[in-house]
GROMACS .gro file of C-alpha atoms in nm:
model
  179
    1MET     CA    1   0.094   1.781   2.012
    2ALA     CA    2   0.296   1.486   2.154
    3GLU     CA    3   0.220   1.283   1.836
    4VAL     CA    4   0.364   1.560   1.645
    5ALA     CA    5   0.685   1.554   1.850
    6GLU     CA    6   0.711   1.192   1.813
    7ILE     CA    7   0.684   1.190   1.439
    8ASP     CA    8   0.949   1.478   1.429
    9ALA     CA    9   1.162   1.248   1.642
   10LEU     CA   10   1.135   0.955   1.383
   11MET     CA   11   1.192   1.196   1.111
   12ARG     CA   12   1.529   1.341   1.275
   13PRO     CA   13   1.755   1.143   1.023
   14TYR     CA   14   1.590   1.316   0.745
   15GLN     CA   15   1.671   1.665   0.863
   16GLY     CA   16   1.926   1.889   0.750
   17LYS     CA   17   2.135   1.872   0.435
   18VAL     CA   18   2.021   1.506   0.347
   19PRO     CA   19   1.788   1.367   0.104
   20GLY     CA   20   1.436   1.468   0.215
   21ALA     CA   21   1.105   1.317   0.309
   22SER     CA   22   0.745   1.428   0.335
   23VAL     CA   23   0.475   1.322   0.559
   24LEU     CA   24   0.115   1.356   0.575
   25VAL     CA   25  -0.091   1.185   0.885
   26VAL     CA   26  -0.450   1.172   0.832
   27ARG     CA   27  -0.681   1.052   1.106
   28ARG     CA   28  -1.057   0.986   1.081
   29GLY     CA   29  -1.027   1.242   0.764
   30GLU     CA   30  -0.850   1.513   0.954
   31GLN     CA   31  -0.504   1.614   0.864
   32VAL     CA   32  -0.296   1.567   1.181
   33LEU     CA   33   0.054   1.664   1.020
   34ARG     CA   34   0.187   1.784   0.688
   35ARG     CA   35   0.545   1.843   0.696
   36ALA     CA   36   0.863   1.794   0.522
   37TYR     CA   37   1.213   1.738   0.612
   38GLY     CA   38   1.569   1.760   0.434
   39GLN     CA   39   1.635   1.825   0.095
   40ALA     CA   40   1.433   1.769  -0.241
   41ASP     CA   41   1.770   1.824  -0.416
   42LEU     CA   42   2.092   1.822  -0.275
   43GLU     CA   43   2.311   1.974  -0.527
   44SER     CA   44   2.075   2.281  -0.560
   45ASP     CA   45   2.042   2.311  -0.181
   46VAL     CA   46   1.650   2.302  -0.239
   47PRO     CA   47   1.458   2.192   0.064
   48ALA     CA   48   1.170   1.936   0.071
   49THR     CA   49   0.830   2.068   0.104
   50PRO     CA   50   0.502   1.872   0.150
   51LEU     CA   51   0.451   1.914  -0.232
   52THR     CA   52   0.774   1.782  -0.327
   53ASN     CA   53   0.728   1.528  -0.627
   54TYR     CA   54   0.931   1.231  -0.535
   55ARG     CA   55   1.039   0.958  -0.790
   56LEU     CA   56   0.859   0.650  -0.626
   57ALA     CA   57   0.992   0.398  -0.878
   58SER     CA   58   0.948   0.046  -0.770
   59LEU     CA   59   0.734   0.150  -0.472
   60THR     CA   60   0.431   0.181  -0.735
   61LYS     CA   61   0.456  -0.144  -0.910
   62GLN     CA   62   0.213  -0.320  -0.671
   63PHE     CA   63  -0.044  -0.062  -0.722
   64THR     CA   64   0.013  -0.074  -1.103
   65ALA     CA   65  -0.043  -0.440  -1.082
   66ALA     CA   66  -0.362  -0.394  -0.866
   67ALA     CA   67  -0.478  -0.137  -1.109
   68ILE     CA   68  -0.434  -0.396  -1.395
   69ALA     CA   69  -0.611  -0.665  -1.181
   70LEU     CA   70  -0.914  -0.449  -1.113
   71LEU     CA   71  -0.934  -0.367  -1.497
   72VAL     CA   72  -0.936  -0.744  -1.577
   73GLU     CA   73  -1.201  -0.813  -1.298
   74ALA     CA   74  -1.391  -0.526  -1.474
   75ARG     CA   75  -1.357  -0.707  -1.808
   76ARG     CA   76  -1.166  -0.398  -1.967
   77LEU     CA   77  -0.875  -0.597  -2.043
   78GLY     CA   78  -0.710  -0.936  -2.008
   79PHE     CA   79  -0.386  -1.071  -1.861
   80ASP     CA   80  -0.341  -1.218  -2.239
   81ASP     CA   81  -0.401  -0.908  -2.407
   82LEU     CA   82  -0.137  -0.834  -2.648
   83ALA     CA   83   0.034  -0.490  -2.536
   84GLY     CA   84   0.021  -0.372  -2.866
   85ARG     CA   85  -0.360  -0.386  -2.845
   86TRP     CA   86  -0.321  -0.092  -2.587
   87LEU     CA   87  -0.003   0.058  -2.728
   88PRO     CA   88  -0.013   0.039  -3.112
   89GLU     CA   89   0.307   0.257  -3.094
   90LEU     CA   90   0.522  -0.046  -2.982
   91PRO     CA   91   0.750  -0.191  -3.265
   92ALA     CA   92   0.676  -0.519  -3.453
   93SER     CA   93   0.933  -0.683  -3.238
   94ALA     CA   94   0.723  -0.644  -2.929
   95GLY     CA   95   0.427  -0.789  -3.116
   96ALA     CA   96   0.410  -1.122  -2.896
   97ILE     CA   97   0.441  -0.924  -2.554
   98ARG     CA   98   0.129  -0.998  -2.333
   99LEU     CA   99   0.031  -0.796  -2.049
  100ARG     CA  100   0.122  -1.095  -1.818
  101HIS     CA  101   0.453  -1.053  -1.953
  102LEU     CA  102   0.484  -0.685  -1.860
  103LEU     CA  103   0.355  -0.777  -1.526
  104THR     CA  104   0.591  -1.066  -1.456
  105HIS     CA  105   0.913  -0.890  -1.579
  106THR     CA  106   0.914  -1.179  -1.884
  107SER     CA  107   0.848  -0.922  -2.156
  108GLY     CA  108   1.223  -0.905  -2.294
  109LEU     CA  109   1.208  -0.520  -2.321
  110ILE     CA  110   1.501  -0.345  -2.341
  111ASP     CA  111   1.601  -0.138  -2.042
  112TYR     CA  112   1.474   0.225  -2.132
  113GLU     CA  113   1.729   0.379  -1.901
  114ASP     CA  114   1.989   0.262  -2.148
  115LEU     CA  115   1.800   0.424  -2.446
  116ILE     CA  116   1.789   0.775  -2.281
  117PRO     CA  117   1.973   1.016  -2.474
  118ALA     CA  118   2.306   1.156  -2.338
  119GLY     CA  119   2.250   1.478  -2.145
  120THR     CA  120   1.903   1.426  -2.057
  121GLU     CA  121   1.833   1.602  -1.726
  122VAL     CA  122   1.465   1.602  -1.697
  123ALA     CA  123   1.274   1.315  -1.551
  124LEU     CA  124   1.102   1.100  -1.807
  125ARG     CA  125   0.730   1.061  -1.798
  126ASP     CA  126   0.558   0.727  -1.897
  127ALA     CA  127   0.497   0.867  -2.248
  128ASP     CA  128   0.848   0.931  -2.278
  129VAL     CA  129   0.943   0.561  -2.201
  130LEU     CA  130   0.688   0.456  -2.454
  131GLY     CA  131   0.855   0.693  -2.725
  132LEU     CA  132   1.176   0.524  -2.637
  133LEU     CA  133   1.075   0.159  -2.640
  134ALA     CA  134   0.855   0.236  -2.960
  135ALA     CA  135   1.154   0.311  -3.131
  136GLU     CA  136   1.373   0.028  -2.998
  137PRO     CA  137   1.359  -0.267  -3.260
  138ARG     CA  138   1.544  -0.523  -3.018
  139LEU     CA  139   1.442  -0.727  -2.721
  140TYR     CA  140   1.667  -0.907  -2.484
  141PHE     CA  141   1.460  -1.233  -2.560
  142ALA     CA  142   1.150  -1.363  -2.693
  143PRO     CA  143   0.835  -1.285  -2.455
  144GLY     CA  144   0.795  -1.540  -2.196
  145THR     CA  145   1.129  -1.709  -2.235
  146GLY     CA  146   1.316  -1.537  -1.992
  147PHE     CA  147   1.305  -1.302  -1.686
  148ARG     CA  148   1.487  -0.948  -1.652
  149TYR     CA  149   1.343  -0.682  -1.402
  150SER     CA  150   1.175  -0.414  -1.616
  151ASN     CA  151   1.086  -0.046  -1.501
  152GLY     CA  152   0.975   0.021  -1.858
  153ALA     CA  153   0.734  -0.264  -1.849
  154TYR     CA  154   0.557  -0.085  -1.563
  155ALA     CA  155   0.565   0.230  -1.736
  156LEU     CA  156   0.369   0.078  -2.017
  157LEU     CA  157   0.137  -0.097  -1.766
  158ALA     CA  158   0.025   0.255  -1.659
  159LEU     CA  159  -0.020   0.387  -1.987
  160ILE     CA  160  -0.259   0.080  -2.047
  161VAL     CA  161  -0.439   0.151  -1.729
  162GLU     CA  162  -0.511   0.510  -1.862
  163ARG     CA  163  -0.626   0.378  -2.184
  164ALA     CA  164  -0.825   0.080  -2.066
  165ALA     CA  165  -1.001   0.326  -1.797
  166GLY     CA  166  -1.026   0.631  -1.996
  167ILE     CA  167  -0.892   0.825  -1.717
  168ASP     CA  168  -0.519   0.932  -1.590
  169PHE     CA  169  -0.336   0.680  -1.392
  170ALA     CA  170  -0.321   0.887  -1.076
  171SER     CA  171  -0.706   0.936  -1.084
  172PHE     CA  172  -0.750   0.557  -1.148
  173LEU     CA  173  -0.535   0.475  -0.832
  174ARG     CA  174  -0.718   0.756  -0.620
  175GLU     CA  175  -1.060   0.640  -0.725
  176ARG     CA  176  -1.023   0.270  -0.729
  177ILE     CA  177  -0.756   0.191  -0.471
  178PHE     CA  178  -0.685   0.476  -0.247
  179ALA     CA  179  -1.035   0.604  -0.182
   0.00000   0.00000   0.00000
């Protein structure tokens, strides 16, 4: 199929001993292409596969924010809800953090990546981020008084989506946004 050859050509920079990529093309509900290129792990020489779990990081923030907005629209939560309403594990220092602060990077949360114990080699899940932040009594600044980009805030928002919706984050995104 000519389209597959065109996609292979576009993906040429991802072939060989380079960081990889996985591609799925669906047209009218039919799978046209499902292929991986390059490496999932360069150090261990592990090739990427169509099932490789990539760390999407900031690419998911718009979907997390949309999920929160959908739950606000459905009156399951509010932008001015205190984060502690949904995440009672958070320390007292986080008591004034509202969902809008998490969404707008104005929560003052400490960067969880600075809290990861030395020698940790496994990827952290959102619940792990909550655990790290729950044990941290400090904030960078009082919520709403400053700005600092926060990956941790979005990990917390994903957990809030799960708790407010009653289903896991991936299922919520699949059902309410992607499907």
